[in-house]
Coordinates of C-alpha atoms and ligand atoms in Angstrom, one line a residue:
X40 CA -0.2 0.2 0.0
X41 CA 3.0 2.0 -0.4
X42 CA 1.9 4.4 -3.5
X43 CA -2.1 3.8 -2.2
X44 CA -3.3 7.3 -3.6
X45 CA -0.3 7.9 -6.1
X46 CA -1.6 7.4 -8.9
X47 CA -5.1 9.5 -8.1
X48 CA -3.2 13.0 -7.2
X49 CA -0.9 12.5 -9.8
X50 CA -3.5 11.8 -12.4
X51 CA -5.4 14.5 -10.6
X52 CA -2.8 17.0 -11.4
X53 CA -1.9 16.1 -14.6
X54 CA -5.2 16.6 -16.0
X55 CA -5.3 20.1 -13.9
X56 CA -2.1 20.7 -15.7
X57 CA -3.5 20.0 -19.4
X58 CA -6.8 21.3 -18.8
X59 CA -7.5 24.3 -20.6
X60 CA -7.2 25.1 -24.2
X61 CA -3.2 25.7 -24.7
X62 CA -0.5 26.5 -21.8
X63 CA -0.3 24.1 -19.7
X64 CA -1.1 25.0 -16.0
X65 CA 2.5 24.8 -14.2
X66 CA 0.6 23.6 -10.9
X67 CA 2.4 24.8 -7.7
X68 CA 5.1 23.6 -5.3
X69 CA 2.2 23.2 -2.7
X70 CA 0.3 20.9 -5.2
X71 CA 3.5 18.9 -5.3
X72 CA 4.3 18.4 -1.7
X73 CA 0.5 17.3 -1.6
X74 CA 0.7 14.5 -4.2
X75 CA 4.7 12.9 -2.9
X76 CA 2.1 13.5 0.6
X77 CA -0.2 10.9 -0.3
X78 CA 2.5 9.3 -2.6
X79 CA 4.7 8.0 0.7
X80 CA 4.0 6.9 3.7
X81 CA 3.0 9.4 6.8
X82 CA 5.5 11.5 8.0
X83 CA 7.7 11.8 4.8
X84 CA 7.0 15.3 3.6
X85 CA 7.4 18.4 6.8
X86 CA 6.0 21.9 6.0
X87 CA 7.3 25.8 7.3
X88 CA 4.9 24.8 10.5
X89 CA 6.3 21.5 11.7
X90 CA 9.8 21.3 13.9
X91 CA 11.1 18.5 11.0
X92 CA 11.1 21.2 8.2
X93 CA 12.9 23.6 11.0
X94 CA 14.8 20.3 11.8
X95 CA 15.8 19.8 7.6
X96 CA 16.1 23.6 6.7
X97 CA 19.8 23.3 9.0
X98 CA 22.5 23.8 6.1
X99 CA 26.4 24.0 7.2
X100 CA 26.2 27.6 4.7
X101 CA 23.8 30.2 6.7
X102 CA 23.4 31.2 3.0
X103 CA 21.5 27.9 2.4
X104 CA 18.6 29.1 4.9
X105 CA 18.9 33.0 4.6
X106 CA 14.8 34.0 3.5
X107 CA 14.8 30.5 1.7
X108 CA 11.7 28.0 2.3
X109 CA 11.1 25.7 0.7
X110 CA 7.3 24.6 0.0
X111 CA 8.5 21.6 1.9
X112 CA 11.0 18.5 2.6
X113 CA 10.8 15.5 1.4
X114 CA 12.6 12.9 2.8
X115 CA 12.3 9.2 1.8
X116 CA 13.2 6.2 3.4
X117 CA 14.4 4.0 0.3
X118 CA 14.9 3.9 -3.1
X119 CA 11.5 3.1 -4.5
X120 CA 10.2 6.2 -2.1
X121 CA 12.7 8.4 -4.5
X122 CA 11.6 7.1 -7.4
X123 CA 8.0 8.2 -6.4
X124 CA 9.4 11.6 -5.7
X125 CA 10.7 12.0 -8.4
X126 CA 7.5 10.7 -10.9
X127 CA 5.4 13.4 -9.2
X128 CA 8.1 16.0 -9.2
X129 CA 7.9 15.6 -13.5
X130 CA 4.8 14.9 -14.1
X131 CA 3.4 18.1 -11.9
X132 CA 6.8 20.0 -14.0
X133 CA 7.8 21.8 -9.7
X134 CA 11.0 23.4 -9.4
X135 CA 13.7 21.3 -6.8
X136 CA 17.0 20.6 -5.4
X137 CA 17.7 17.6 -3.3
X138 CA 19.7 18.0 0.2
X139 CA 23.2 15.7 0.7
X140 CA 24.3 16.2 3.8
X141 CA 24.1 20.4 2.4
X142 CA 27.2 21.9 3.2
X143 CA 27.7 23.8 -0.3
X144 CA 28.3 27.2 0.7
X145 CA 26.1 29.5 -1.7
X146 CA 22.6 30.2 -1.3
X147 CA 20.3 27.7 -3.0
X148 CA 22.8 24.9 -3.6
X149 CA 20.8 21.8 -2.2
X150 CA 18.4 23.8 -0.7
X151 CA 15.1 25.2 -3.4
X152 CA 13.3 28.4 -2.3
X153 CA 9.8 27.9 -2.4
X154 CA 10.0 24.5 -4.4
X155 CA 10.3 21.4 -3.2
X156 CA 13.6 20.4 -1.1
X157 CA 14.1 16.3 -1.6
X158 CA 16.6 15.6 1.6
X159 CA 18.4 12.6 1.5
X160 CA 18.3 12.5 5.3
X161 CA 16.6 8.4 6.2
X162 CA 18.7 7.1 3.1
X163 CA 21.5 5.8 6.2
X164 CA 22.1 1.9 5.2
X165 CA 25.8 1.2 5.3
X166 CA 26.9 -2.3 4.2
X167 CA 29.9 -4.2 4.7
X168 CA 29.9 -7.3 1.5
X169 CA 31.7 -10.4 3.5
X170 CA 34.7 -10.4 1.1
X171 CA 35.3 -7.1 3.1
X172 CA 35.5 -5.2 -0.8
X173 CA 32.7 -3.1 -1.0
X174 CA 31.2 -1.2 1.8
X175 CA 27.2 0.2 0.2
X176 CA 26.9 3.7 1.4
X177 CA 23.4 5.1 1.7
X178 CA 23.0 8.8 -0.1
X179 CA 21.9 10.5 3.3
X180 CA 24.8 9.1 5.0
X181 CA 27.4 11.8 6.1
X182 CA 30.4 10.8 6.5
X183 CA 31.7 10.3 10.5
X184 CA 29.1 7.7 9.7
X185 CA 30.8 5.7 7.4
X186 CA 34.5 6.0 9.3
X187 CA 32.9 5.0 12.3
X188 CA 31.5 2.0 11.1
X189 CA 34.7 0.8 9.4
X190 CA 36.8 2.1 12.2
X191 CA 35.6 -0.7 14.8
X192 CA 36.7 -3.4 11.5
X193 CA 40.1 -1.8 10.4
X194 CA 38.8 -0.9 7.1
X195 CA 38.5 2.5 5.1
X196 CA 36.9 4.0 2.0
X197 CA 39.2 6.5 -0.1
X198 CA 36.0 9.3 0.6
X199 CA 35.5 12.7 2.6
X200 CA 38.0 14.0 5.9
X201 CA 35.2 15.8 7.6
X202 CA 33.3 14.1 10.0
X203 CA 30.3 16.3 9.2
X204 CA 29.7 16.5 5.4
X205 CA 27.6 14.5 3.5
X206 CA 29.0 11.5 1.3
X207 CA 26.7 12.5 -1.3
X208 CA 27.9 15.5 -2.6
X209 CA 31.4 14.7 -2.4
X210 CA 31.9 12.1 -4.5
X211 CA 29.7 13.3 -6.9
X212 CA 31.6 16.4 -7.4
X213 CA 35.4 14.2 -7.0
X214 CA 36.7 13.5 -3.4
X215 CA 39.8 14.6 -2.3
X216 CA 40.6 11.7 0.3
X217 CA 43.1 11.5 3.3
X218 CA 44.2 8.0 0.9
X219 CA 43.8 9.4 -2.4
X220 CA 47.3 8.9 -3.2
X221 CA 46.9 5.4 -3.6
X222 CA 43.2 5.0 -5.0
X223 CA 42.5 8.6 -6.6
X224 CA 39.5 10.5 -5.5
X225 CA 36.2 9.1 -3.7
X226 CA 34.5 9.0 -7.4
X227 CA 37.5 6.5 -8.6
X228 CA 36.3 4.2 -5.2
X229 CA 32.9 4.1 -6.5
X230 CA 32.2 0.1 -8.4
X231 CA 28.1 1.1 -8.6
X232 CA 25.7 4.0 -8.5
X233 CA 22.3 3.2 -7.6
X234 CA 20.2 5.6 -8.6
X235 CA 17.0 7.1 -9.6
X236 CA 16.8 9.0 -13.3
X237 CA 14.4 11.9 -14.3
X238 CA 11.6 9.1 -15.4
X239 CA 11.7 7.3 -11.8
X240 CA 13.4 4.7 -13.0
X241 CA 16.1 3.3 -11.2
X242 CA 19.7 1.7 -12.4
X243 CA 22.8 1.1 -12.1
X244 CA 25.6 2.3 -13.3
X245 CA 29.4 0.3 -13.1
X246 CA 32.0 -0.6 -15.2
X247 CA 30.0 -3.7 -17.2
X248 CA 26.6 -1.9 -16.6
X249 CA 25.2 1.4 -17.8
X250 CA 29.1 2.2 -18.0
X251 CA 28.4 6.2 -20.0
X252 CA 26.5 6.8 -17.0
X253 CA 29.0 5.0 -15.0
X254 CA 31.7 8.1 -16.1
X255 CA 29.7 10.8 -16.6
X256 CA 29.0 10.2 -12.7
X257 CA 32.5 10.3 -11.6
X258 CA 32.5 13.4 -11.2
X259 CA 30.0 14.6 -13.6
X260 CA 27.6 15.7 -10.3
X261 CA 23.9 14.5 -9.6
X262 CA 21.9 17.0 -10.7
X263 CA 21.8 16.2 -14.6
X264 CA 21.7 12.8 -14.2
X265 CA 19.6 11.6 -11.6
X266 CA 19.7 11.2 -7.3
X267 CA 21.9 8.8 -6.1
X268 CA 20.6 6.3 -3.7
X269 CA 23.9 4.2 -3.1
X270 CA 27.7 4.2 -3.9
X271 CA 28.6 1.0 -3.5
X272 CA 32.4 1.6 -2.7
X273 CA 36.0 -0.5 -2.3
X274 CA 37.4 -0.4 0.7
X275 CA 40.2 -1.6 2.2
X276 CA 42.5 -2.7 5.3
X277 CA 43.8 -0.3 7.5
X278 CA 44.4 -1.8 10.9
X279 CA 41.9 0.4 13.1
X280 CA 41.3 2.7 10.6
X281 CA 44.2 4.5 11.5
X282 CA 46.6 7.2 10.6
X283 CA 49.1 9.0 11.0
X284 CA 48.3 13.0 11.8
X285 CA 50.9 16.5 12.3
X286 CA 49.4 19.8 12.1
X287 CA 51.5 22.7 12.4
X288 CA 50.5 26.4 12.5
X289 CA 52.9 28.5 11.2
X290 CA 54.1 32.1 11.9
X291 CA 52.8 33.9 8.4
X292 CA 55.9 35.3 8.0
X293 CA 57.3 32.3 6.9
X294 CA 54.4 31.0 4.3
X295 CA 57.1 31.0 1.5
X296 CA 59.0 28.9 2.9
X297 CA 55.9 26.7 4.2
X298 CA 55.2 26.7 0.1
X299 CA 58.1 25.8 -1.3
X300 CA 58.0 22.8 1.1
X301 CA 54.3 21.7 0.6
X302 CA 55.2 22.4 -3.4
X303 CA 58.2 19.8 -3.4
X304 CA 55.7 18.0 -1.4
X305 CA 53.9 18.2 -4.9
X306 CA 56.3 17.4 -6.8
X307 CA 58.6 14.8 -6.2
X308 CA 57.7 13.7 -2.3
X309 CA 53.5 12.3 -2.8
X310 CA 55.0 10.7 -6.0
X311 CA 57.6 8.8 -4.1
X312 CA 55.8 8.1 -1.3
X313 CA 51.5 7.5 -2.2
X314 CA 50.5 7.0 1.1
X315 CA 51.6 10.7 2.0
X316 CA 48.7 13.2 1.7
X317 CA 48.8 17.1 2.9
X318 CA 46.8 20.3 2.7
X319 CA 48.0 23.8 3.8
X320 CA 45.9 26.6 4.5
X321 CA 46.4 30.1 4.6
X322 CA 44.2 32.4 7.4
X323 CA 43.9 35.2 9.4
X324 CA 42.7 34.9 12.6
X325 CA 43.3 37.7 15.5
X326 CA 44.3 34.6 17.8
X327 CA 46.7 33.4 15.6
X328 CA 48.4 36.8 15.8
X329 CA 47.3 37.6 11.9
X330 CA 48.3 35.4 9.4
X331 CA 49.0 32.3 9.9
X332 CA 49.5 29.0 7.9
X333 CA 47.8 25.6 8.7
X334 CA 49.6 22.7 7.5
X335 CA 48.2 19.1 7.8
X336 CA 50.4 16.2 7.5
X337 CA 48.6 12.4 7.1
X338 CA 50.7 9.5 6.8
X339 CA 49.0 5.9 6.3
X340 CA 51.5 3.8 7.5
X341 CA 51.5 3.8 11.1
X342 CA 55.3 3.9 12.7
X343 CA 56.8 0.9 15.1
X344 CA 54.2 1.0 18.5
X345 CA 57.3 1.1 20.1
X346 CA 57.6 5.0 19.1
X347 CA 54.6 5.7 22.1
X348 CA 54.5 9.9 21.2
X349 CA 54.2 9.3 17.4
X350 CA 57.7 11.4 17.4
X351 CA 58.7 9.2 14.1
X352 CA 58.1 11.8 11.1
X353 CA 57.5 9.8 7.4
X354 CA 60.6 10.6 5.9
X355 CA 58.7 12.7 2.9
X356 CA 57.7 14.5 5.9
X357 CA 60.8 15.3 7.7
X358 CA 61.2 18.7 5.5
X359 CA 58.3 20.3 7.4
X360 CA 60.8 19.6 10.6
X361 CA 62.3 22.7 10.2
X362 CA 60.0 25.2 9.4
X363 CA 58.8 27.5 12.6
X364 CA 55.5 26.8 14.2
X365 CA 53.3 28.5 16.8
X366 CA 52.2 25.2 18.0
X367 CA 52.8 21.3 16.4
X368 CA 50.8 18.0 16.9
X369 CA 51.2 14.4 16.1
X370 CA 48.8 11.5 16.9
X371 CA 48.3 8.3 15.4
X372 CA 44.2 8.7 15.2
X373 CA 41.3 6.7 13.3
X374 CA 39.8 8.5 10.7
X375 CA 36.4 9.4 12.8
X376 CA 39.0 11.0 15.6
X377 CA 40.7 12.6 12.5
X378 CA 38.0 14.0 10.7
X379 CA 35.7 15.5 14.1
X380 CA 39.0 17.1 15.0
X381 CA 39.4 19.1 12.1
X382 CA 35.2 19.9 11.2
X383 CA 33.8 23.4 10.3
X384 CA 31.4 24.4 13.0
X385 CA 27.9 25.7 11.7
X386 CA 27.0 29.3 11.8
X387 CA 28.9 31.3 9.6
X388 CA 28.1 32.6 5.7
X389 CA 30.3 30.5 3.5
X390 CA 31.9 31.4 0.4
X391 CA 34.6 29.3 -2.2
X392 CA 35.6 30.0 -5.3
X393 CA 38.0 27.7 -6.7
X394 CA 40.9 26.9 -9.3
X395 CA 44.2 25.2 -10.6
X396 CA 47.6 25.6 -11.4
X397 CA 50.7 23.5 -12.7
X398 CA 53.0 23.2 -9.7
X399 CA 56.4 23.2 -11.0
X400 CA 57.5 26.1 -10.3
X401 CA 56.6 27.4 -6.3
X402 CA 57.5 30.9 -7.1
X403 CA 54.2 31.2 -8.3
X404 CA 52.1 29.5 -5.6
X405 CA 54.3 32.2 -3.3
X406 CA 53.2 35.4 -5.4
X407 CA 49.9 34.0 -5.6
X408 CA 49.6 35.3 -1.7
X409 CA 50.4 39.2 -1.9
X410 CA 47.1 38.7 -4.6
X411 CA 44.9 36.8 -1.2
X412 CA 46.1 39.4 1.0
X413 CA 45.6 42.4 -1.3
X414 CA 41.7 40.9 -0.3
X415 CA 41.6 40.0 2.6
X416 CA 42.3 43.9 3.8
X417 CA 39.6 44.6 1.5
X418 CA 37.4 42.8 3.4
X419 CA 38.9 42.7 6.8
X420 CA 38.3 46.8 6.2
X421 CA 34.5 46.3 5.0
X422 CA 33.7 44.2 8.0
X423 CA 34.4 46.3 10.0
X424 CA 34.9 44.5 13.4
X425 CA 32.6 41.9 12.3
X426 CA 34.0 38.2 12.2
X427 CA 35.0 37.6 8.9
X428 CA 37.9 34.6 8.6
X429 CA 39.5 34.5 4.9
X430 CA 41.5 31.3 3.8
X431 CA 43.7 30.9 0.7
X432 CA 43.8 26.6 0.7
X433 CA 46.4 24.3 -1.2
X434 CA 45.2 21.0 -2.2
X435 CA 47.6 18.6 -4.3
X436 CA 47.2 16.8 -7.1
X437 CA 50.7 15.0 -7.2
X438 CA 51.4 12.5 -10.3
X439 CA 50.2 9.9 -8.6
X440 CA 46.8 10.8 -7.8
X441 CA 46.6 11.7 -11.5
X442 CA 47.7 8.1 -11.9
X443 CA 45.2 6.7 -9.3
X444 CA 41.9 8.7 -11.5
X445 CA 42.6 6.0 -14.9
X446 CA 41.0 3.3 -13.0
X447 CA 37.7 1.7 -14.6
X448 CA 38.3 3.7 -18.0
X449 CA 38.7 7.5 -16.3
X450 CA 37.1 10.0 -14.4
X451 CA 35.0 12.8 -16.6
X452 CA 37.2 15.8 -14.5
X453 CA 39.6 15.5 -17.6
X454 CA 42.9 15.7 -15.3
X455 CA 45.6 13.9 -17.4
X456 CA 49.3 13.0 -15.5
X457 CA 50.3 14.7 -18.8
X458 CA 49.3 18.3 -17.2
X459 CA 50.4 17.0 -13.6
X460 CA 50.8 17.8 -11.5
X461 CA 48.9 20.3 -10.0
X462 CA 48.0 22.6 -7.4
X463 CA 44.4 22.9 -6.5
X464 CA 44.0 27.0 -5.4
X465 CA 41.0 27.5 -3.1
X466 CA 39.6 31.8 -2.2
X467 CA 37.9 30.7 0.7
X468 CA 36.0 32.7 3.5
X469 CA 33.3 32.9 6.5
X470 CA 31.6 36.2 8.4
X471 CA 28.6 36.9 9.7
X472 CA 27.3 40.1 7.9
X473 CA 24.8 39.2 5.6
X474 CA 25.9 43.2 3.7
X475 CA 29.2 41.4 3.3
X476 CA 27.9 38.9 0.9
X477 CA 27.9 40.5 -2.3
X478 CA 31.9 42.1 -2.2
X479 CA 32.4 38.4 -0.4
X480 CA 31.3 36.7 -3.7
X481 CA 33.1 39.7 -6.1
X482 CA 36.6 40.2 -4.2
X483 CA 36.7 35.5 -4.0
X484 CA 36.0 35.6 -8.0
X485 CA 38.5 38.6 -8.2
X486 CA 41.3 37.0 -6.3
X487 CA 40.5 33.4 -9.0
X488 CA 40.6 35.9 -11.5
X489 CA 44.5 37.5 -10.6
X490 CA 45.7 34.1 -9.6
X491 CA 44.4 32.7 -13.8
X492 CA 46.2 36.0 -14.8
X493 CA 48.9 35.5 -13.3
X494 CA 49.7 31.5 -14.1
X495 CA 48.9 32.2 -17.6
X496 CA 51.6 35.1 -18.2
X497 CA 53.8 32.5 -16.3
X498 CA 52.6 29.8 -18.9
X499 CA 51.7 28.1 -15.9
X500 CA 47.8 28.1 -15.8
X501 CA 45.7 25.2 -15.7
X502 CA 42.3 25.9 -14.9
X503 CA 40.3 23.0 -14.0
X504 CA 37.9 24.3 -11.5
X505 CA 37.2 21.3 -8.6
X506 CA 32.8 21.6 -8.1
X507 CA 33.0 21.0 -4.9
X508 CA 34.7 24.6 -4.1
X509 CA 33.5 26.6 -6.5
X510 CA 31.9 29.2 -6.2
X511 CA 28.5 29.4 -7.8
X512 CA 28.8 31.6 -11.0
X513 CA 32.7 29.2 -12.2
X514 CA 31.9 26.8 -15.2
X515 CA 33.0 24.1 -14.0
X516 CA 31.8 21.7 -16.6
X517 CA 33.4 24.0 -19.2
X518 CA 36.8 23.7 -17.4
X519 CA 37.0 20.0 -17.9
X520 CA 37.8 20.1 -21.8
X521 CA 35.3 21.2 -24.4
X522 CA 35.7 17.1 -25.3
X523 CA 34.7 15.8 -21.5
X524 CA 32.1 18.8 -21.4
X525 CA 30.2 17.5 -24.7
X526 CA 30.1 13.4 -23.4
X527 CA 29.1 14.5 -20.2
X528 CA 26.9 16.8 -22.8
X529 CA 25.3 13.6 -24.7
X530 CA 24.9 11.4 -21.6
X531 CA 22.8 13.6 -19.6
X532 CA 20.8 13.7 -22.9
X533 CA 20.7 10.4 -22.9
X534 CA 19.2 9.5 -19.5
X535 CA 17.2 12.3 -19.4
X536 CA 16.5 12.9 -23.2
X537 CA 13.3 15.8 -22.4
X538 CA 15.0 17.6 -19.9
X539 CA 13.6 17.9 -17.2
X540 CA 16.3 17.5 -14.8
X541 CA 17.7 20.5 -16.4
X542 CA 14.5 22.5 -16.3
X543 CA 13.2 21.2 -12.3
X544 CA 16.7 20.6 -10.7
X545 CA 18.0 24.8 -10.0
X546 CA 20.5 26.0 -7.7
X547 CA 24.0 23.6 -8.7
X548 CA 26.3 23.7 -11.7
X549 CA 24.4 22.6 -15.3
X550 CA 25.7 21.6 -18.3
Ligands
FAD602 C1 33.6 21.4 6.6 C2 33.9 20.7 5.0 C3 34.8 19.9 5.0 C4 34.6 19.5 3.3 N1 36.4 18.2 3.0 C5 35.5 17.8 2.2 C6 37.1 16.8 1.3 O1 37.6 16.4 2.3 N2 37.4 17.0 0.1 C7 36.4 17.2 -0.3 O2 36.4 16.7 -1.6 N3 35.7 18.5 -0.4 C8 35.2 18.4 0.9 N4 34.5 19.3 0.7 C9 33.2 20.1 -0.2 C10 32.0 19.0 -0.2 O3 33.2 17.6 -1.4 C11 30.8 19.9 -0.8 O4 30.8 21.0 -0.1 C12 29.7 18.6 -1.2 O5 28.9 18.8 -2.6 C13 29.4 18.2 0.0 O6 28.3 17.2 -0.5 P1 27.1 17.9 0.4 O7 26.2 16.2 0.2 O8 27.0 17.4 2.3 O9 26.2 18.9 0.0 P2 25.0 19.4 -0.4 O10 25.5 20.6 -0.5 O11 24.1 18.2 -0.2 O12 25.2 18.7 -2.1 C14 25.9 18.9 -3.2 C15 25.1 18.8 -4.5 O13 24.9 17.7 -5.2 C16 23.7 17.5 -4.5 N5 23.3 16.1 -4.7 C17 23.8 15.8 -2.9 N6 22.9 14.4 -3.0 C18 22.4 14.4 -4.6 C19 22.3 12.9 -5.1 N7 22.0 11.8 -4.2 N8 22.3 12.5 -5.7 C20 22.6 13.5 -6.8 N9 22.7 14.6 -6.4 C21 23.0 14.8 -4.6 C22 23.2 18.4 -4.1 O14 21.7 18.8 -5.0 C23 23.6 20.2 -4.7 O15 23.1 19.8 -6.1 C24 34.3 19.7 2.2 C25 33.3 20.8 2.3 C26 33.2 21.3 3.7 C27 31.7 22.3 4.5

C-alpha cells in the first residue's frame, strides 16, 4: 500500500495541468508536496510549520537558509520512495533540489526556495560485503557514519576527510580523500551507483552496466543525471582505521618557506610515497596573531608501536620539521577522530571559489599570496569589526593521484597525468554580516581571476575548476575540457531526453 492514493492524485494533477486549451498550467509546489504526501507513507513530507522542517532547513552555510524556504521537505526512506517522489516532481513540473549533507557554501546549492527540497537524510544504509572489499553506502550518510562503522572493522574507503560532510555531494563532484595518493579521488572508488532517473526508473551504473552513466557520475555531479541513492565503494584494509597525523601552525611570515616545502612535497614527495597526504591553508585570525599557515600532514603507514609518542616522522614529511611553528602536534588516530577534529562548525555565512594551476614552480605559488592578502585586507576593513575568517587553501594533485584516477576507464574531470603535477587553489571565507555577501563573492572571484592571469603570464595555467569548492557562477563542466563537456551533455541527453532535470533541478552547476 506504499503508493496508495499516489496514482489518483498524480492523474488528477496531470489532468489539471493539461486542462484548458494551450499553455499547460504549472501546478504549484504545494500541489506537489500534497501529491508526494499522499504517495509516500506518513511523515515523509514536512511543511514550514513542523519542527522536522526546521531541523531539515539547517545547512552548514547560513546562506543556504537565509530567506530560503522550500514549500516542503520530502525525506524518502528508500529508493522506491525516491522514485515515487521524482515521478511526482517531473509530472507536476515542480522546481526542486536535493540535499545530501547540505555542505554547499552558496545559497540554493542544495535547497529550493519555494520549491521542493528532497532531503536524503533517511537513506543511511551501510553494509560491508562479506569479502570486506565493498561498502554499500546509502546516499544520506555523512562521512562520520561511514568512518565510525569502518574503523571498528579495520577498513577505510577513499572518502571525505571531514565528519559531517555528506557522502553524496562529495563523491559526485570528485572527492579528495586522505587515501587519494593510493586510490584516486572518491569518485574513482565507486564500483556501482544506484540512481533514480528523471523518469523515475531505478538503474545501476558500473564498469559493466550503463558504462556511459558510470563515467559521467565520476565527477559530473548528480543534478544532470538523477538522484543517486547508493554508492558501492571499494574498501581497503587499514588496521583500526588509524592514520598518522601531524598538524603545524606556522607564523604567516614564514609562508614562503612553508609553501616551498608543500610544493616540493607535491612534485617530489607524494609521488615517491603514495601513502602521504596533505593540505596547506593560509588564514588570518587574531588568535593566531594575524596571518598564519596551517599545515596538515597525514600518512597511512603507522610507525613502530614502540614509538608511543608518535614522534617518528615519515621520511616524506621531514622537510616540514625545520619550519618555525606556533604550535605543533602529532598523533595516531582513527579516521573518525581526525575527521571530527578537523570539522568546520555550522553557523556562518560561507563562500569558496577555486582554480587549478601547474605545481612545478614554487615562486608562482608564493606570488599568489600577496594577491590574496590584498583581498583579505579589503574584507577585514569592510567587516568593520564583525567576524570574518579568510582562507587560501593549497591542495596538491600530484602525479600519483592523477595516475590513480585512470582506473576503470577514468573519470569525467579531464585531469591528465601529462598536465601534472597540479595545485588546486581555493579562496574561501566565513563571515557573519549578510551585508558583506556581495563583496565576499566579487572579491573572491576577483582573486581567482588574478591567480589565473598570473599563472597564464608564466605559462603555468591549467584552469580546472573543482565543483566541490567552486563559486556559484564558475564554469565547472567547461573546465573539464571541450570533449568531456560535450560527452557529459550527450550522456545527460540520453538518460534524460526531455531535459526534466535540467529544467527543474535548480541551484547547482549545469552542463
Ligand atoms: C567542512 C567541509 C569539509 C570538506 N571536506 C572535503 C574533503 O575532504 N574533500 C572534498 O573533496 N571536499 C570536501 N568538502 C567539499 C564537499 O565535497 C562539498 O561541499 C560537497 O558538495 C558536500 O556534499 P554534501 O552532500 O554535504 O552537499 P549538498 O550541498 O547536500 O550537495 C551538493 C550537490 O550535490 C547534489 N546532491 C546531493 N546529494 C545527491 C544525490 N544523492 N544525488 C544527486 N545529487 C545529489 C545537491 O543537490 C547539490 O547540488 C568539504 C566541505 C566542507 C563544508
